[in-house]
Tab-separated table of C-alpha atoms and ligand atoms in Angstrom:
chain	number	residue	atom	x	y	z
A	28	MET	CA	15.647	-10.780	-14.854
A	29	SER	CA	14.317	-13.143	-12.195
A	30	GLU	CA	15.761	-11.579	-9.050
A	31	LEU	CA	14.996	-8.336	-7.224
A	32	SER	CA	17.740	-5.704	-7.162
A	33	VAL	CA	16.984	-4.984	-3.475
A	34	ASN	CA	17.289	-7.077	-0.280
A	35	HIS	CA	14.476	-5.233	1.534
A	36	LEU	CA	11.228	-3.574	0.462
A	37	LEU	CA	11.543	-0.230	2.231
A	38	GLY	CA	9.728	2.014	-0.238
A	39	ILE	CA	8.792	2.219	-3.912
A	40	LYS	CA	11.316	5.029	-4.308
A	41	GLN	CA	14.148	2.498	-3.861
A	42	VAL	CA	12.889	-0.124	-6.329
A	43	SER	CA	13.386	-0.122	-10.083
A	44	GLN	CA	10.786	-0.398	-12.828
A	45	GLU	CA	12.159	-3.916	-13.507
A	46	ASP	CA	11.683	-4.894	-9.840
A	47	ILE	CA	8.070	-3.689	-9.953
A	48	HIS	CA	7.349	-5.631	-13.160
A	49	LEU	CA	8.907	-8.762	-11.607
A	50	ILE	CA	6.775	-8.411	-8.447
A	51	LEU	CA	3.576	-7.889	-10.460
A	52	GLU	CA	4.290	-10.784	-12.850
A	53	THR	CA	5.105	-13.127	-9.955
A	54	ALA	CA	1.910	-11.979	-8.195
A	55	GLU	CA	-0.121	-13.132	-11.220
A	56	ASN	CA	1.157	-16.676	-10.608
A	57	PHE	CA	0.290	-16.442	-6.912
A	58	LYS	CA	-3.190	-15.128	-7.720
A	59	GLU	CA	-3.744	-18.315	-9.690
A	60	VAL	CA	-2.473	-20.335	-6.686
A	61	ILE	CA	-4.842	-18.683	-4.174
A	62	ASN	CA	-7.813	-19.370	-6.434
A	63	ARG	CA	-7.097	-23.128	-6.412
A	64	PRO	CA	-8.963	-25.480	-4.039
A	65	ILE	CA	-5.589	-26.053	-2.267
A	66	LYS	CA	-4.275	-22.534	-1.796
A	67	LYS	CA	-0.925	-23.352	-0.240
A	68	VAL	CA	2.570	-23.815	-1.721
A	69	PRO	CA	5.719	-24.971	0.130
A	70	SER	CA	7.982	-22.116	-1.112
A	71	LEU	CA	8.829	-20.643	2.342
A	72	ARG	CA	8.581	-23.878	4.334
A	73	ASP	CA	11.933	-23.263	6.072
A	74	PHE	CA	11.397	-19.536	6.738
A	75	THR	CA	10.197	-17.719	9.837
A	76	ILE	CA	8.619	-14.289	9.447
A	77	ALA	CA	7.784	-11.809	12.230
A	78	ASN	CA	4.960	-9.326	11.702
A	79	LEU	CA	5.649	-6.289	13.887
A	80	PHE	CA	2.780	-3.850	14.127
A	81	PHE	CA	3.422	-0.673	16.123
A	82	GLU	CA	0.359	0.991	14.577
A	83	ASN	CA	-3.208	-0.235	13.984
A	84	SER	CA	-4.037	-2.250	10.883
A	85	THR	CA	-6.726	-4.597	9.611
A	86	ARG	CA	-6.055	-5.242	5.917
A	87	THR	CA	-2.240	-5.114	5.817
A	88	ARG	CA	-1.663	-7.222	8.939
A	89	LEU	CA	-4.124	-9.965	7.966
A	90	SER	CA	-3.023	-9.900	4.328
A	91	PHE	CA	0.667	-10.373	5.213
A	92	GLU	CA	-0.171	-13.145	7.676
A	93	LEU	CA	-2.311	-14.961	5.123
A	94	ALA	CA	0.341	-14.505	2.402
A	95	GLU	CA	2.992	-15.983	4.737
A	96	LYS	CA	0.769	-18.942	5.638
A	97	ARG	CA	-0.123	-19.579	1.980
A	98	LEU	CA	3.665	-19.777	1.354
A	99	SER	CA	4.044	-22.235	4.292
A	100	ALA	CA	6.256	-19.915	6.371
A	101	ASP	CA	6.267	-20.053	10.166
A	102	VAL	CA	4.707	-16.812	11.431
A	103	ILE	CA	4.934	-14.868	14.679
A	104	ASN	CA	2.850	-11.772	15.333
A	105	PHE	CA	3.788	-8.842	17.527
A	106	SER	CA	1.533	-5.979	18.496
A	107	ALA	CA	3.149	-3.023	20.289
A	108	ALA	CA	0.059	-2.406	22.425
A	109	SER	CA	0.525	-5.702	24.313
A	110	SER	CA	4.355	-5.829	24.324
A	111	SER	CA	7.331	-4.768	26.438
A	112	VAL	CA	7.575	-1.604	24.275
A	113	LYS	CA	5.083	-0.339	26.865
A	114	LYS	CA	7.839	-0.880	29.500
A	115	GLY	CA	10.307	1.263	27.530
A	116	GLU	CA	12.096	-1.321	25.327
A	117	THR	CA	13.636	0.269	22.203
A	118	LEU	CA	12.821	-0.704	18.612
A	119	ILE	CA	16.268	-2.229	18.007
A	120	ASP	CA	16.220	-4.202	21.280
A	121	THR	CA	12.728	-5.450	20.503
A	122	VAL	CA	13.682	-6.577	17.012
A	123	ASN	CA	17.043	-8.098	18.002
A	124	ASN	CA	15.289	-10.140	20.692
A	125	ILE	CA	12.805	-11.405	18.115
A	126	LEU	CA	15.594	-12.146	15.602
A	127	SER	CA	17.553	-14.144	18.201
A	128	MET	CA	14.689	-16.645	17.978
A	129	LYS	CA	15.960	-17.367	14.409
A	130	VAL	CA	13.601	-15.139	12.445
A	131	ASP	CA	14.506	-14.543	8.760
A	132	MET	CA	12.255	-11.680	7.724
A	133	VAL	CA	10.497	-8.791	9.450
A	134	VAL	CA	7.327	-7.102	8.223
A	135	MET	CA	6.897	-3.847	10.113
A	136	ARG	CA	4.299	-1.087	10.388
A	137	HIS	CA	5.472	1.866	12.466
A	138	PRO	CA	4.154	5.404	13.058
A	139	ASN	CA	7.577	6.995	12.428
A	140	PRO	CA	8.643	7.789	8.827
A	141	GLY	CA	11.951	6.043	8.078
A	142	ALA	CA	11.551	3.370	10.779
A	143	SER	CA	12.010	0.534	8.248
A	144	VAL	CA	15.129	2.106	6.724
A	145	PHE	CA	16.547	2.581	10.242
A	146	LEU	CA	15.844	-1.061	11.068
A	147	SER	CA	17.409	-2.331	7.839
A	148	ASN	CA	20.623	-0.502	8.781
A	149	HIS	CA	20.789	-2.016	12.268
A	150	VAL	CA	19.551	-5.609	12.158
A	151	ASN	CA	20.431	-8.704	10.159
A	152	ALA	CA	17.129	-9.615	8.485
A	153	SER	CA	15.193	-8.780	5.368
A	154	ILE	CA	12.772	-5.912	6.164
A	155	VAL	CA	9.407	-5.232	4.518
A	156	ASN	CA	7.804	-1.855	5.171
A	157	ALA	CA	4.093	-2.316	5.901
A	158	GLY	CA	3.600	1.454	6.275
A	159	ASP	CA	5.839	3.977	8.057
A	160	GLY	CA	3.902	7.002	9.266
A	161	ALA	CA	2.958	9.377	6.460
A	162	HIS	CA	5.968	8.233	4.385
A	163	GLU	CA	5.536	5.039	2.295
A	164	HIS	CA	3.264	1.991	2.036
A	165	PRO	CA	4.967	0.075	-0.793
A	166	THR	CA	2.842	-3.091	-0.856
A	167	GLN	CA	-0.345	-0.979	-1.022
A	168	ALA	CA	1.019	0.798	-4.119
A	169	LEU	CA	1.991	-2.541	-5.687
A	170	LEU	CA	-1.435	-4.067	-5.072
A	171	ASP	CA	-3.079	-0.907	-6.423
A	172	ALA	CA	-0.941	-1.112	-9.593
A	173	PHE	CA	-1.735	-4.834	-9.924
A	174	SER	CA	-5.474	-4.079	-9.589
A	175	ILE	CA	-5.409	-1.296	-12.206
A	176	LYS	CA	-3.454	-3.534	-14.585
A	177	GLU	CA	-5.946	-6.351	-14.036
A	178	LYS	CA	-8.850	-4.010	-14.825
A	179	LEU	CA	-7.371	-1.924	-17.680
A	180	GLY	CA	-4.694	-4.214	-19.157
A	181	SER	CA	-1.701	-1.948	-18.500
A	182	LEU	CA	-0.600	1.189	-16.673
A	183	GLU	CA	1.179	2.791	-19.626
A	184	GLY	CA	-0.483	6.122	-20.465
A	185	LYS	CA	-3.386	5.592	-18.035
A	186	LYS	CA	-4.615	8.700	-16.217
A	187	VAL	CA	-4.873	8.256	-12.470
A	188	VAL	CA	-6.106	10.893	-10.029
A	189	ILE	CA	-5.374	10.511	-6.310
A	190	VAL	CA	-7.998	12.446	-4.338
A	191	GLY	CA	-8.131	13.813	-0.809
A	192	ASP	CA	-5.686	14.000	2.087
A	193	ILE	CA	-2.428	13.755	0.136
A	194	LEU	CA	-0.464	15.521	2.887
A	195	HIS	CA	-0.795	12.722	5.459
A	196	SER	CA	-0.903	9.810	3.011
A	197	ARG	CA	1.800	7.159	2.652
A	198	VAL	CA	-0.483	5.523	0.070
A	199	ALA	CA	-0.350	8.669	-2.090
A	200	LEU	CA	3.449	8.900	-2.050
A	201	SER	CA	4.034	5.205	-2.810
A	202	ASN	CA	1.339	5.294	-5.521
A	203	ILE	CA	2.910	8.340	-7.178
A	204	PHE	CA	6.320	6.623	-7.323
A	205	CYS	CA	4.875	3.299	-8.510
A	206	LEU	CA	2.403	4.606	-11.097
A	207	ARG	CA	4.967	6.938	-12.675
A	208	LYS	CA	7.565	4.153	-12.857
A	209	LEU	CA	4.961	2.094	-14.747
A	210	GLY	CA	4.195	4.871	-17.248
A	211	ALA	CA	0.894	6.200	-15.852
A	212	VAL	CA	0.071	9.930	-15.786
A	213	VAL	CA	-0.760	11.056	-12.250
A	214	LYS	CA	-2.729	14.010	-10.886
A	215	VAL	CA	-3.527	14.827	-7.280
A	216	CYS	CA	-6.746	16.544	-6.252
A	217	GLY	CA	-7.707	17.989	-2.886
A	218	PRO	CA	-7.889	21.171	-0.851
A	219	GLU	CA	-4.631	23.229	-1.010
A	220	THR	CA	-4.233	22.683	2.751
A	221	LEU	CA	-4.019	18.905	2.232
A	222	LEU	CA	-1.482	19.024	-0.621
A	223	PRO	CA	2.251	19.081	0.240
A	224	LYS	CA	3.877	22.364	-0.951
A	225	HIS	CA	6.389	20.666	-3.285
A	226	ILE	CA	4.094	17.942	-4.630
A	227	LYS	CA	4.702	19.001	-8.266
A	228	SER	CA	8.407	18.150	-7.887
A	229	LEU	CA	7.294	14.469	-7.845
A	230	GLY	CA	6.145	14.834	-11.457
A	231	VAL	CA	2.410	15.094	-10.804
A	232	ASP	CA	-0.085	17.806	-11.759
A	233	VAL	CA	-2.474	19.408	-9.294
A	234	GLU	CA	-6.210	19.846	-9.948
A	235	ASN	CA	-8.224	21.373	-7.113
A	236	ASN	CA	-11.603	20.814	-8.790
A	237	LEU	CA	-12.807	17.226	-8.327
A	238	ASP	CA	-15.325	17.350	-11.206
A	239	LYS	CA	-12.568	18.396	-13.644
A	240	ALA	CA	-10.218	15.731	-12.244
A	241	LEU	CA	-12.856	13.017	-12.669
A	242	LYS	CA	-13.558	14.109	-16.260
A	243	TRP	CA	-9.837	13.778	-17.013
A	244	CYS	CA	-9.069	10.428	-15.371
A	245	ASP	CA	-9.387	6.709	-16.127
A	246	VAL	CA	-8.954	5.814	-12.446
A	247	ALA	CA	-9.810	7.721	-9.250
A	248	ASN	CA	-8.137	6.609	-6.021
A	249	MET	CA	-10.150	8.136	-3.156
A	250	LEU	CA	-8.123	8.586	0.033
A	251	ARG	CA	-9.326	8.761	3.609
A	252	VAL	CA	-9.111	12.014	5.545
A	253	GLN	CA	-6.578	10.977	8.224
A	254	ASN	CA	-8.036	12.743	11.244
A	255	GLU	CA	-5.695	10.831	13.574
A	256	ARG	CA	-2.644	12.564	12.014
A	257	MET	CA	-4.157	16.079	12.234
A	258	SER	CA	-3.447	18.414	15.139
A	259	THR	CA	-5.304	21.335	13.541
A	260	ARG	CA	-8.257	21.850	11.156
A	261	TYR	CA	-7.427	21.653	7.434
A	262	PHE	CA	-10.896	22.495	6.050
A	263	PRO	CA	-13.932	24.399	7.381
A	264	SER	CA	-16.185	21.378	8.083
A	265	THR	CA	-16.803	17.775	7.044
A	266	ARG	CA	-19.937	18.955	5.200
A	267	GLU	CA	-17.790	21.383	3.152
A	268	TYR	CA	-15.212	18.639	2.436
A	269	VAL	CA	-17.927	16.245	1.231
A	270	ALA	CA	-19.415	18.947	-1.020
A	271	GLN	CA	-16.030	19.702	-2.647
A	272	TYR	CA	-14.179	16.365	-2.555
A	273	GLY	CA	-16.668	13.597	-1.754
A	274	LEU	CA	-17.431	11.097	-4.520
A	275	ASP	CA	-21.129	10.189	-4.728
A	276	LYS	CA	-23.595	8.856	-7.284
A	277	GLU	CA	-24.679	12.322	-8.446
A	278	ARG	CA	-21.094	13.340	-9.180
A	279	LEU	CA	-20.330	10.056	-10.960
A	280	ASN	CA	-23.554	10.255	-13.022
A	281	ARG	CA	-22.454	13.645	-14.385
A	282	LEU	CA	-19.546	11.909	-16.180
A	283	ASP	CA	-20.206	10.605	-19.671
A	284	LYS	CA	-17.779	7.697	-19.259
A	285	GLU	CA	-16.856	4.794	-16.981
A	286	ILE	CA	-13.997	5.239	-14.535
A	287	VAL	CA	-12.426	2.805	-12.094
A	288	ILE	CA	-12.928	3.762	-8.435
A	289	MET	CA	-10.361	2.693	-5.841
A	290	HIS	CA	-9.905	3.163	-2.107
A	291	PRO	CA	-7.115	1.692	0.050
A	292	GLY	CA	-9.371	1.395	3.135
A	293	PRO	CA	-10.368	1.923	5.812
A	294	ILE	CA	-13.254	3.973	4.343
A	295	ASN	CA	-14.885	6.978	5.969
A	296	ARG	CA	-18.288	6.191	4.432
A	297	GLY	CA	-20.165	9.349	3.486
A	298	VAL	CA	-17.003	11.499	3.592
A	299	GLU	CA	-14.519	10.818	0.747
A	300	ILE	CA	-16.865	8.257	-0.842
A	301	SER	CA	-20.580	7.487	-0.464
A	302	SER	CA	-21.723	3.959	0.357
A	303	ASP	CA	-23.636	3.565	-2.909
A	304	ILE	CA	-20.400	4.154	-4.862
A	305	ALA	CA	-18.110	2.177	-2.519
A	306	ASP	CA	-20.428	-0.828	-2.846
A	307	SER	CA	-21.110	-0.413	-6.584
A	308	GLN	CA	-19.636	-2.251	-9.585
A	309	HIS	CA	-17.610	0.902	-10.379
A	310	ALA	CA	-15.445	0.293	-7.282
A	311	ILE	CA	-12.701	-2.368	-7.122
A	312	ILE	CA	-12.058	-1.907	-3.395
A	313	LEU	CA	-12.454	-5.569	-2.416
A	314	ASP	CA	-10.495	-6.689	-5.515
A	315	GLN	CA	-7.655	-4.543	-4.181
A	316	VAL	CA	-7.827	-6.387	-0.855
A	317	GLN	CA	-7.903	-9.799	-2.561
A	318	ASN	CA	-4.977	-8.879	-4.823
A	319	GLY	CA	-3.022	-7.730	-1.755
A	320	VAL	CA	-2.517	-11.338	-0.670
A	321	ALA	CA	-1.046	-12.377	-4.062
A	322	VAL	CA	1.160	-9.266	-4.251
A	323	ARG	CA	2.475	-9.787	-0.708
A	324	MET	CA	3.145	-13.479	-1.470
A	325	SER	CA	5.173	-12.282	-4.445
A	326	VAL	CA	7.195	-9.755	-2.417
A	327	LEU	CA	7.952	-12.257	0.369
A	328	TYR	CA	8.806	-15.043	-2.089
A	329	LEU	CA	11.185	-12.842	-4.118
A	330	LEU	CA	12.943	-11.427	-1.033
A	331	ALA	CA	13.230	-14.915	0.486
A	332	SER	CA	14.708	-16.242	-2.776
A	333	LYS	CA	17.518	-13.715	-2.392
A	334	LEU	CA	18.094	-14.724	1.251
A	335	LYS	CA	18.222	-18.398	0.225
A	336	HIS	CA	20.736	-17.613	-2.451
A	337	TYR	CA	23.161	-15.457	-0.506
A	338	ASN	CA	22.830	-16.381	3.197
A	339	ARG	CA	21.744	-19.945	3.323
A	340	ASN	CA	23.796	-21.797	0.694
B	416	CP	N1	-4.901	-0.043	3.450
B	416	CP	C1	-4.387	-0.264	4.668
B	416	CP	O1	-3.185	-0.103	4.909
B	416	CP	O2	-5.300	-0.659	5.609
B	416	CP	P1	-4.940	-1.056	7.110
B	416	CP	O3	-4.507	0.214	7.821
B	416	CP	O4	-6.206	-1.625	7.692
B	416	CP	O5	-3.817	-2.043	7.084
């Protein structure tokens, strides 16, 4: 198979195992491209892509923009904070105005879960979800899978624990879908208050004790406590959270094996992970960021290939 089964990337839930393998294999080629002295290819020379960010971002926004430029696409960037959204313009009006300027694809981050699905039902463009509230962040899950595969050779049978604020995390949900589709065994670990009630229905086990979870796993993905999505307190104090769920050198030294440490960023240093671990050779945090460009090039290239095929011939 050399074509995606979907016309948009709205969430990992909607993509097949074959789609994921195709994206990851294509990303390997693009990783080779971005390590060349000339990092650019002409694949999307006749495409225009709009990056619409209704919520803050550093990594995802810059990574998509760089991926688009490496593919030679024309790029326009929109940030809600400095737009006519502030004057009351709706999402669909905003996007239709942008599309009338002959835009082919839209990459969107939005605080509302389902915003990308809504958009895909109402506008005529290929939509890529760059994070919709606490719902999904598909390209983060794909770059995480790519990074694990790069480090450990495959995902099949690998034990991955996702630690921390699972309740508010789009990264956790997309990772659970993606890792399970690729044959990994997934556990979540965190305080009961930060675990969704029906999390086990997604096919994951729960381990509340971080030391036990670390002993079990090959990979630990440490998530940020998302204070900005909390309207109440979910644990007694930050000090208590760090004692129970923070990963530091002492905790890691108690293990009698090597594990791979991941974090999607941004990091709360000294909370979910200490600086000495985040900056150590055990962590692949900056590899994840680097791989994000290749994975996003792959997603954009594969979606654009479908557009070329069906709309443009
Ligand atoms: N990992 C991630 O989505 O980071 P940003 O919020 O900075 O894009």
